[in-house]
Coordinates of N, CA and C in Angstrom, one line a residue:
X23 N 0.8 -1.2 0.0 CA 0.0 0.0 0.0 C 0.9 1.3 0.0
X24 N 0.6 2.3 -1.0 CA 1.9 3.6 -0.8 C 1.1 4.5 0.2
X25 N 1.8 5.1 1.2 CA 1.6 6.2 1.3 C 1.1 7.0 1.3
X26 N 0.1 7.5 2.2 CA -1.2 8.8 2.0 C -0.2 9.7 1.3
X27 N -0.9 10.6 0.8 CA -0.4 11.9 0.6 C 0.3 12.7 1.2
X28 N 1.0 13.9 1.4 CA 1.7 14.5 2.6 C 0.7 15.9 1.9
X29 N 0.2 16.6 3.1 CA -0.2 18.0 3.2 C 0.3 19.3 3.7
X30 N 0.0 19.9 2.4 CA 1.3 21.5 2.7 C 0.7 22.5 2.6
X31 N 0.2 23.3 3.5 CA -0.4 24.5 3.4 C 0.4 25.5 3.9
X32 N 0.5 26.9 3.2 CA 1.0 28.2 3.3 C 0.2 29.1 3.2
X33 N 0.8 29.9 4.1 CA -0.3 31.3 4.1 C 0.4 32.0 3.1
X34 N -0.6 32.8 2.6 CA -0.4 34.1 1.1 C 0.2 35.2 1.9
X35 N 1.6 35.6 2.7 CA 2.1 36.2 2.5 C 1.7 38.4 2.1
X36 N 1.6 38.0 1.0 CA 1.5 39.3 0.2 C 0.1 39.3 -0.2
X37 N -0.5 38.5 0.3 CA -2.3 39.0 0.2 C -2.6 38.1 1.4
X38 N -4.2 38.2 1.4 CA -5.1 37.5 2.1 C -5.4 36.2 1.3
X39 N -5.0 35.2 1.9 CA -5.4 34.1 0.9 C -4.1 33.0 1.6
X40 N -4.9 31.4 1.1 CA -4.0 30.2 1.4 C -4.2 29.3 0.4
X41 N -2.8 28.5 0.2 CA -2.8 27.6 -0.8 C -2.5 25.9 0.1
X42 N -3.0 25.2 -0.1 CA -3.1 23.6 0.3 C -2.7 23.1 -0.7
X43 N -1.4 21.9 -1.0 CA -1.3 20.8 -1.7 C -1.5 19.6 -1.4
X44 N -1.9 18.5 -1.6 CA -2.1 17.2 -1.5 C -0.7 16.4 -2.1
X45 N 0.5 16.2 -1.4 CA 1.7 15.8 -2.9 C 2.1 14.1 -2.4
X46 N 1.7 13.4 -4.0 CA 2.7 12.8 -3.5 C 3.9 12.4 -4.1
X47 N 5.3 12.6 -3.1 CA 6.4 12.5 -3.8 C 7.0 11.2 -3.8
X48 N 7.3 10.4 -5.2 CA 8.0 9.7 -5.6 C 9.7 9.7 -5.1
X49 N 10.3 8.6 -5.1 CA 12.0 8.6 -5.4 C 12.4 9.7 -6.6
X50 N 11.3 9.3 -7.7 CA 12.0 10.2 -9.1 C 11.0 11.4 -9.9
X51 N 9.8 11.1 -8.8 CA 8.6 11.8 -9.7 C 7.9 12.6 -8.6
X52 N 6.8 13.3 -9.1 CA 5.7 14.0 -8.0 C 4.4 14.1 -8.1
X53 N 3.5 13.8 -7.9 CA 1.9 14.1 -8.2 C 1.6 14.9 -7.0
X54 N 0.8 15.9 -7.7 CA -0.1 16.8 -6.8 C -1.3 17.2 -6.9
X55 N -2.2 17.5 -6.6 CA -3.0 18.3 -6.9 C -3.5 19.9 -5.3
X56 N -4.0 20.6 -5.8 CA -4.5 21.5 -4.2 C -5.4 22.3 -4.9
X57 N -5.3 23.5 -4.1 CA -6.2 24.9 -4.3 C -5.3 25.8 -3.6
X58 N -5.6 26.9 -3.9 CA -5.5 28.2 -3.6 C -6.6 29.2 -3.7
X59 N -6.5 30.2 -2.5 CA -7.7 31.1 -3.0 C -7.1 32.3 -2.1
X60 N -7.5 33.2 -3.0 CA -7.1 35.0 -2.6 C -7.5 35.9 -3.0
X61 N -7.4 37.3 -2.0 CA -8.4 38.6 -2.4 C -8.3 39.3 -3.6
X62 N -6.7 38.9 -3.9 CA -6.0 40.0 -5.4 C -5.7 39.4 -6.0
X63 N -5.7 39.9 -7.3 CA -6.3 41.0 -7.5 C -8.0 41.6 -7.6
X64 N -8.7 40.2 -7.7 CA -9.8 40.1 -7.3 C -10.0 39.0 -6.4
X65 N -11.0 38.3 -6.1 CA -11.5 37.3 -4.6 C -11.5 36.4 -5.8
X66 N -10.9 34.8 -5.8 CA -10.7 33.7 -6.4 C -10.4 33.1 -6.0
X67 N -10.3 31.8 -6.6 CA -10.0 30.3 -6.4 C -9.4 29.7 -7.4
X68 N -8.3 28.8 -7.1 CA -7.4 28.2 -8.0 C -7.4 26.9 -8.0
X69 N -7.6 25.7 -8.8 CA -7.8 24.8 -8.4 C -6.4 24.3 -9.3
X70 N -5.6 23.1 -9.0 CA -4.7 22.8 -9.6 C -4.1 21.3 -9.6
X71 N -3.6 20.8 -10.9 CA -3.5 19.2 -10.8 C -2.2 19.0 -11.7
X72 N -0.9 18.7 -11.1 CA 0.3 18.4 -11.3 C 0.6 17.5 -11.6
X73 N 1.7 16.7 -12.5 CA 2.0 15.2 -12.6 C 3.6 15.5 -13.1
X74 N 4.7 15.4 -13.0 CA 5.8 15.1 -13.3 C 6.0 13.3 -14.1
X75 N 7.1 13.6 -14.9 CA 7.5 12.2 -15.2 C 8.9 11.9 -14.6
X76 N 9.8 10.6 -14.7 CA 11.0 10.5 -14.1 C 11.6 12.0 -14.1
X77 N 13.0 11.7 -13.1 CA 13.4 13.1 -13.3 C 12.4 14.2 -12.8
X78 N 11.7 14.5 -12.4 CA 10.6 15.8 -11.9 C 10.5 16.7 -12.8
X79 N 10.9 16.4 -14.4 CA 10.6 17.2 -15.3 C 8.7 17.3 -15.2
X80 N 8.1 18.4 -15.4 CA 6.4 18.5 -16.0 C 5.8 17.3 -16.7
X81 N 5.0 16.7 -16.7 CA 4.1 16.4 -17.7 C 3.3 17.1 -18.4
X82 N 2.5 16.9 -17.1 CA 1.2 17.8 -17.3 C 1.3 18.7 -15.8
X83 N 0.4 20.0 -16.4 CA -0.2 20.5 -15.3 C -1.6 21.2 -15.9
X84 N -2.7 21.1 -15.2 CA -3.8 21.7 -15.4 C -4.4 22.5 -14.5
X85 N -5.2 23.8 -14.4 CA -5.3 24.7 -14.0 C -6.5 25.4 -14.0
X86 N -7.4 25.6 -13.1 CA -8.8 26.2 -13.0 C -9.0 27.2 -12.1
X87 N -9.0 28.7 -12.4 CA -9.4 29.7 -11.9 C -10.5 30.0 -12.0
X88 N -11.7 30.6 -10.7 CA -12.9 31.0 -10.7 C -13.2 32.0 -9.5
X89 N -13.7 33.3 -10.1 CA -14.3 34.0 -9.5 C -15.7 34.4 -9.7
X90 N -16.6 35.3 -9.2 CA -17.4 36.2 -9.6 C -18.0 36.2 -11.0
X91 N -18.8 35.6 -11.7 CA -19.3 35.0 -13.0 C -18.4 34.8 -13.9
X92 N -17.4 34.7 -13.8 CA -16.0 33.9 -14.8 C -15.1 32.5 -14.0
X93 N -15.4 32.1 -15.1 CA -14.0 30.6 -14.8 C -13.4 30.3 -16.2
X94 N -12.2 30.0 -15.6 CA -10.7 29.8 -16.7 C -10.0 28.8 -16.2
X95 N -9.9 27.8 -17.7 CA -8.8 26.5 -17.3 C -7.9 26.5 -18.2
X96 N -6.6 25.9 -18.0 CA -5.5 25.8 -19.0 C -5.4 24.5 -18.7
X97 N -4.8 23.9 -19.6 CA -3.9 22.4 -19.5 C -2.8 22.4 -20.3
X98 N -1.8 22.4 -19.8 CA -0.2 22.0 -20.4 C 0.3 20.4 -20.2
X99 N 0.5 20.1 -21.1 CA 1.2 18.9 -21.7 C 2.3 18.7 -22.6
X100 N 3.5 18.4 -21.7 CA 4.5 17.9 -22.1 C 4.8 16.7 -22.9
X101 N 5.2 17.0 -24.2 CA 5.8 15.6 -25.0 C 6.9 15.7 -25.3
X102 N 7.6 14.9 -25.7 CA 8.8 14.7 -27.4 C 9.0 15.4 -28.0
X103 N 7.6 16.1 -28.5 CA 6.8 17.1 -29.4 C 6.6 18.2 -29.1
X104 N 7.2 18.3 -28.0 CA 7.0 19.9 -27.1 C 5.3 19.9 -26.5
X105 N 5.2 21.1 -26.4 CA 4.4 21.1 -25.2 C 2.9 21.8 -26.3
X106 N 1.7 21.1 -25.5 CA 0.1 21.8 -26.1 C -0.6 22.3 -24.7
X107 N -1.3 23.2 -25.6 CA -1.5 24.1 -24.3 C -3.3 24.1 -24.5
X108 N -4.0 24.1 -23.9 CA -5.0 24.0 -24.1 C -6.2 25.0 -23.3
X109 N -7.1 25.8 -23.8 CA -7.9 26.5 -23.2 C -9.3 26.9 -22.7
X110 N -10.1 27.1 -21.8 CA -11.4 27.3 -22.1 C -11.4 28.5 -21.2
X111 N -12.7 29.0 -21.3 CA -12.8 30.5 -20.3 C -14.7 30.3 -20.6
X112 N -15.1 30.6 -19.6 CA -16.8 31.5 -19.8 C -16.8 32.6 -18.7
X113 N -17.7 33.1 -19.0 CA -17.9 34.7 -18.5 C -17.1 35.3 -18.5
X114 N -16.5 37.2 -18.4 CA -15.3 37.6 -18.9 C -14.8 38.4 -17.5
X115 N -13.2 37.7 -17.0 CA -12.7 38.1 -16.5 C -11.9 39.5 -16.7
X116 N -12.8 40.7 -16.5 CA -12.0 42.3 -16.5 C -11.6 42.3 -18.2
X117 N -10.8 42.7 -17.7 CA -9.9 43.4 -19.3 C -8.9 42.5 -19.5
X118 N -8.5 41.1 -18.8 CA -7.3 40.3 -19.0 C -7.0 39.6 -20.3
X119 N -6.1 39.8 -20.7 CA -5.8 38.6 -22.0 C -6.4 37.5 -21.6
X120 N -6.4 36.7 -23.0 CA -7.1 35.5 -23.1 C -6.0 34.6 -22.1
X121 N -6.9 33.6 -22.0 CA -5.6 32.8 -21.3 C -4.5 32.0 -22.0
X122 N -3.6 30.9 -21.4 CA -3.2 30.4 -22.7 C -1.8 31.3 -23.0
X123 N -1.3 30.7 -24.4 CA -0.1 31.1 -25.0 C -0.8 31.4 -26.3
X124 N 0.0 31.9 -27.2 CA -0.4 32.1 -28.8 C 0.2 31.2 -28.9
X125 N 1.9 30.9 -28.5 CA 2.6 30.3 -29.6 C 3.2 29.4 -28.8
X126 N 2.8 28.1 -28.6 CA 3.1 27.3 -27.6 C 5.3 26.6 -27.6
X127 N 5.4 26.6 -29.1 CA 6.7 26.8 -29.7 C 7.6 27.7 -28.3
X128 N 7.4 28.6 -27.6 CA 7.9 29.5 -26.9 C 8.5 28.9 -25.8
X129 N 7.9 27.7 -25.5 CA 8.1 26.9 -24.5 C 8.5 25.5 -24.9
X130 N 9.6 25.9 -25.7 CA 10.0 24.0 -26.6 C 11.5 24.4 -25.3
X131 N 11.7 25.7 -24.4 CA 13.3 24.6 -23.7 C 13.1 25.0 -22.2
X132 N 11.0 24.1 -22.1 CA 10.8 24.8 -20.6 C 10.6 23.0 -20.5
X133 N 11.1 22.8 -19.1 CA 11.0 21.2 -18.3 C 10.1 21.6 -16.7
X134 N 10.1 23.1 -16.7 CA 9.2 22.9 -15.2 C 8.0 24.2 -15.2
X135 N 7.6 23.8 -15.0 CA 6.1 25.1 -14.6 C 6.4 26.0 -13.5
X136 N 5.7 27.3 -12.9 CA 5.9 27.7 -12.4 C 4.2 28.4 -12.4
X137 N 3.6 27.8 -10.7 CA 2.4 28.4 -11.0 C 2.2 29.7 -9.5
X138 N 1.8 30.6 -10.6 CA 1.9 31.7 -9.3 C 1.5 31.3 -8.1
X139 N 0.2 31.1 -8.0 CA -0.1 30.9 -6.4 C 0.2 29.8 -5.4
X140 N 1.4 29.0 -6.0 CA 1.7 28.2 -5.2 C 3.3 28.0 -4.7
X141 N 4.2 28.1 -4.0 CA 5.1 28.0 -3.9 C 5.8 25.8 -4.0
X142 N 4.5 25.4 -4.3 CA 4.8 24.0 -5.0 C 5.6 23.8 -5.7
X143 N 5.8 24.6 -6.7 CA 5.8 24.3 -8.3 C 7.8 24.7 -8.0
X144 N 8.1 25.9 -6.9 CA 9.6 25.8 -6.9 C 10.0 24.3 -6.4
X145 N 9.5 23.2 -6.2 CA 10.3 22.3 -5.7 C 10.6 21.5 -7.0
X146 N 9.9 21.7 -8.1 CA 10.5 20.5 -9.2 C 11.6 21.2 -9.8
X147 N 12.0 22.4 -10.1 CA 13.6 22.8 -10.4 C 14.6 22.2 -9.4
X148 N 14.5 22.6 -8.1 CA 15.1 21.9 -6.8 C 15.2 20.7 -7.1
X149 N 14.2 20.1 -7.0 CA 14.9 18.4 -7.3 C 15.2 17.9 -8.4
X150 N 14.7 18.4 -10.1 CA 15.1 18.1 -11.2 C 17.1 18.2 -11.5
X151 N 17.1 19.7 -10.8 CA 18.4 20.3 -11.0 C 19.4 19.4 -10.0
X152 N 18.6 18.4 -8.7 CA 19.3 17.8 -7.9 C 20.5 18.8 -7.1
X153 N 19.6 19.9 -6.3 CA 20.3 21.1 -6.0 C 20.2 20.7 -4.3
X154 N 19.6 19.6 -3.9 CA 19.4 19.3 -2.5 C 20.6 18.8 -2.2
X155 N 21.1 19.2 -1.3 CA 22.8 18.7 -0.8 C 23.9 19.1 -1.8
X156 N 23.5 20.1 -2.7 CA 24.4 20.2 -3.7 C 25.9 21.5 -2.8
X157 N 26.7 21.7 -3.6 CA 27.8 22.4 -3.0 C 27.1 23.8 -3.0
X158 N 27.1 24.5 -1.9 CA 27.0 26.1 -2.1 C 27.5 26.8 -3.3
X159 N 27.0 27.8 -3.7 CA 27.0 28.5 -5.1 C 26.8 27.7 -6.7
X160 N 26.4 26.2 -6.4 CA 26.2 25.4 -7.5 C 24.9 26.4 -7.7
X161 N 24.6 27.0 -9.2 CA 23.8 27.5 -10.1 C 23.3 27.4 -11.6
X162 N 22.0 27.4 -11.5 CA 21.0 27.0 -13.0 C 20.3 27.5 -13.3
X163 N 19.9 28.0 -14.6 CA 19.2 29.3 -15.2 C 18.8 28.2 -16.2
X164 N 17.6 28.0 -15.6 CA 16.1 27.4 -16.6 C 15.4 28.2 -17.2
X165 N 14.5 27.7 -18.7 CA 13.5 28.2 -19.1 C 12.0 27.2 -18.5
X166 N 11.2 28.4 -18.2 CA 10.2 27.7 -17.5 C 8.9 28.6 -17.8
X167 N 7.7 27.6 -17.9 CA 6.5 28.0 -18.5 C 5.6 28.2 -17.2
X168 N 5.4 30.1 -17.3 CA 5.2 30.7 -15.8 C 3.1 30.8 -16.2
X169 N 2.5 30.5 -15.2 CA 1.3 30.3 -15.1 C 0.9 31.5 -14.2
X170 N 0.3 32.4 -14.9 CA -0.1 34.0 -14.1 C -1.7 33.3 -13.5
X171 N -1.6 33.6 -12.2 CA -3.1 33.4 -11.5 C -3.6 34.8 -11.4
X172 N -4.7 35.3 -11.3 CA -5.5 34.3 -11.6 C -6.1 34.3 -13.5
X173 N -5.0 35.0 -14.3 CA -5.9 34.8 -15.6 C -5.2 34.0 -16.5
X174 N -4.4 33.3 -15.6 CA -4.2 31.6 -16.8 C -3.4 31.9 -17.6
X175 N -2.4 33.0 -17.6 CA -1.7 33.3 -19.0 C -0.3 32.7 -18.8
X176 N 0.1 32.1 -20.0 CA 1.0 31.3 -19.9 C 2.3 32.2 -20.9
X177 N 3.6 32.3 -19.9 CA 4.6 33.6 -20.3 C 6.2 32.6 -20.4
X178 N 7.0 32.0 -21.1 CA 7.7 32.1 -21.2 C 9.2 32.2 -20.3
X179 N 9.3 32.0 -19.1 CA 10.2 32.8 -18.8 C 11.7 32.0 -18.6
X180 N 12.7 32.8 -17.4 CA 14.0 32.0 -17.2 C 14.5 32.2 -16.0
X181 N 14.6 31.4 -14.9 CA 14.6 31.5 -13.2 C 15.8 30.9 -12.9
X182 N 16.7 31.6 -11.9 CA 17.8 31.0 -11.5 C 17.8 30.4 -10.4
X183 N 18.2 29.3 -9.7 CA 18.7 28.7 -8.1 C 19.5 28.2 -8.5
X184 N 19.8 29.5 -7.0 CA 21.8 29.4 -6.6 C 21.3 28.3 -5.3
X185 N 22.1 27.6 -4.9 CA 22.4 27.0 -3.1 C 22.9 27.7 -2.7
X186 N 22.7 28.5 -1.5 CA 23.1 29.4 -0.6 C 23.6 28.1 0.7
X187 N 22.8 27.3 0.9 CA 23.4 26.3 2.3 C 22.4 25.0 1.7
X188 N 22.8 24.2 3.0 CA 21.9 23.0 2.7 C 20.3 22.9 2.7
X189 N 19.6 24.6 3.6 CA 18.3 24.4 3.7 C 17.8 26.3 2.5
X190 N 19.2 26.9 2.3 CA 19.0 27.8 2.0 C 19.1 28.1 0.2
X191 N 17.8 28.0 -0.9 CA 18.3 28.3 -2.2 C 17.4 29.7 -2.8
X192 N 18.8 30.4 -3.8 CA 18.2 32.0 -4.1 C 16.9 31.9 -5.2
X193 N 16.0 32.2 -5.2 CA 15.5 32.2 -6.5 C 15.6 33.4 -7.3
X194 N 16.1 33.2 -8.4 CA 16.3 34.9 -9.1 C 15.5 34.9 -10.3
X195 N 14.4 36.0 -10.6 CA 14.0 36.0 -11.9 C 13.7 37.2 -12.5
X196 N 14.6 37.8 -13.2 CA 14.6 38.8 -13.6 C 15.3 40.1 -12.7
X197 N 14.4 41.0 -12.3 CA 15.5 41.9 -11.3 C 14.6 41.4 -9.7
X198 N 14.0 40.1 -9.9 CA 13.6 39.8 -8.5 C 14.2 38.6 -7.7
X199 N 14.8 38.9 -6.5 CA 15.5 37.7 -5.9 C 14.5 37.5 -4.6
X200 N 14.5 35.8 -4.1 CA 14.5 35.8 -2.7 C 15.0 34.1 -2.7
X201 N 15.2 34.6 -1.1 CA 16.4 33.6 -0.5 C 15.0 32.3 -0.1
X202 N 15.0 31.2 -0.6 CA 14.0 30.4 -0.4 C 14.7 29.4 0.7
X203 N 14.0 29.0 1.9 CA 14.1 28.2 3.0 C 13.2 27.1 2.5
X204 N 14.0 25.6 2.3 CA 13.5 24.5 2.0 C 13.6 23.1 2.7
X205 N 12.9 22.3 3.2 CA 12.5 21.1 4.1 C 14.0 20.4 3.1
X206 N 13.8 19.1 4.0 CA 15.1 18.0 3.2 C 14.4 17.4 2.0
X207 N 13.2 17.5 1.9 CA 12.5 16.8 0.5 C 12.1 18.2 -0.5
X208 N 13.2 19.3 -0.4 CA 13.0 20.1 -1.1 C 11.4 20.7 -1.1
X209 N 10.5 21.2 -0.3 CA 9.7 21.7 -0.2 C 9.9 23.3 0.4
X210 N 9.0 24.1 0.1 CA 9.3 25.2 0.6 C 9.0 25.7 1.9
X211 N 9.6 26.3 2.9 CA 9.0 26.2 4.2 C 8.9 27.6 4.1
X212 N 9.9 28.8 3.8 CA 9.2 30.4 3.7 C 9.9 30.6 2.4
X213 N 9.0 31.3 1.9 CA 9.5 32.4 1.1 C 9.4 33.7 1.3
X214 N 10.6 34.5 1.2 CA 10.5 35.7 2.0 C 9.2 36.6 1.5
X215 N 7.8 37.1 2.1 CA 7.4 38.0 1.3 C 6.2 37.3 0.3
X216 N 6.2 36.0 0.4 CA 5.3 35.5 -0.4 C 4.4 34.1 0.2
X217 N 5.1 33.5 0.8 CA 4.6 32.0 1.5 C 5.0 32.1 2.4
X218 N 4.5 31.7 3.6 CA 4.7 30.8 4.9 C 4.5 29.7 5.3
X219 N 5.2 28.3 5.1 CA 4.4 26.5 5.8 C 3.2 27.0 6.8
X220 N 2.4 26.7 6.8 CA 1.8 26.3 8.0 C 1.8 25.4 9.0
X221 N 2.0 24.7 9.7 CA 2.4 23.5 10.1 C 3.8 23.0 10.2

């Protein structure tokens, strides 16, 4: 019989709002699913469903935001073949772009997701890159397919982790750094400014 699930909830930091995962972590893989929900930029809910393959590279991740007479889902799927991205929306969230990518191509040299409301999604670079016990200042600048909550838009981008110590790695993206505090199974325990573990 495997193993219940392990449960990780953080407080939202920089809003009102909390995110819960359900994970379960493999030797070489991860399944998750949780929720999130917060005040900003409007009052929402995120609902989310992760799968890695060997290695903690992405498979899939899927993704359902819902507020106030709109809901929005994305589905990313990783292949061989690069990645399809998939969309639906009803009722209209404000003035926000559609959700989604135009040009899914953009993301042929991303291996990890990055979903905003969760501080989850930094543990699969951590353990992909095998940065747990790794030597201080060992560093990796990935392309990674960033998931904007709450309007589902899927951006391209490229994030660094340095090892600062054995519990301490930097996350840098762009001209934004913070120093991430992580459990021995690479999970997040604070992020400065953004997450708190609870428990």
């Amino acid at each position: 019989m495997r193993p219940m699930p392990r449960a990780l909830l953080w407080d939202r930091m920089v809003e009102v709002g909390a995110d819960i995962a359900l994970v379960d972590l493999r030797p070489d893989r991860l399944f998750a699913h949780g929720q999130a929900v917060a005040a900003e930029p409007v009052a929402h809910s995120c609902r989310y469903e992760l799968a890695t393959g060997a290695g903690f590279a992405t498979d899939t991740l899927t993704v359902e935001s819902e507020g106030a007479g709109w809901q929005r889902e994305v589905r990313l799927e990783r292949s061989d073949r690069g990645w399809r991205v998939v969309t639906s929306e009803q009722g209209r969230f404000g003035s926000a772009s559609l959700p989604g990518i135009v040009d899914a191509d953009r993301l042929a040299d991303a291996y990890d997701v990055d979903l905003e409301c969760t501080a989850l999604t930094n543990t699969l670079p951590i353990r992909r890159l095998n940065l747990l016990g790794a030597a201080p200042g060992t560093a990796h600048t990935v392309a990674v397919a960033w998931v904007r909550v709450p309007s589902l838009q899927v951006i391209p981008v490229e994030h660094t982790y340095s090892v600062v110590s054995p519990e301490k790695i930097r996350f840098t993206s762009g001209t934004f750094s913070a120093e991430l505090t992580v459990d021995g199974d690479g999970f997040v325990v604070t992020y400065p400014g953004y997450a708190a573990r609870v428990g």
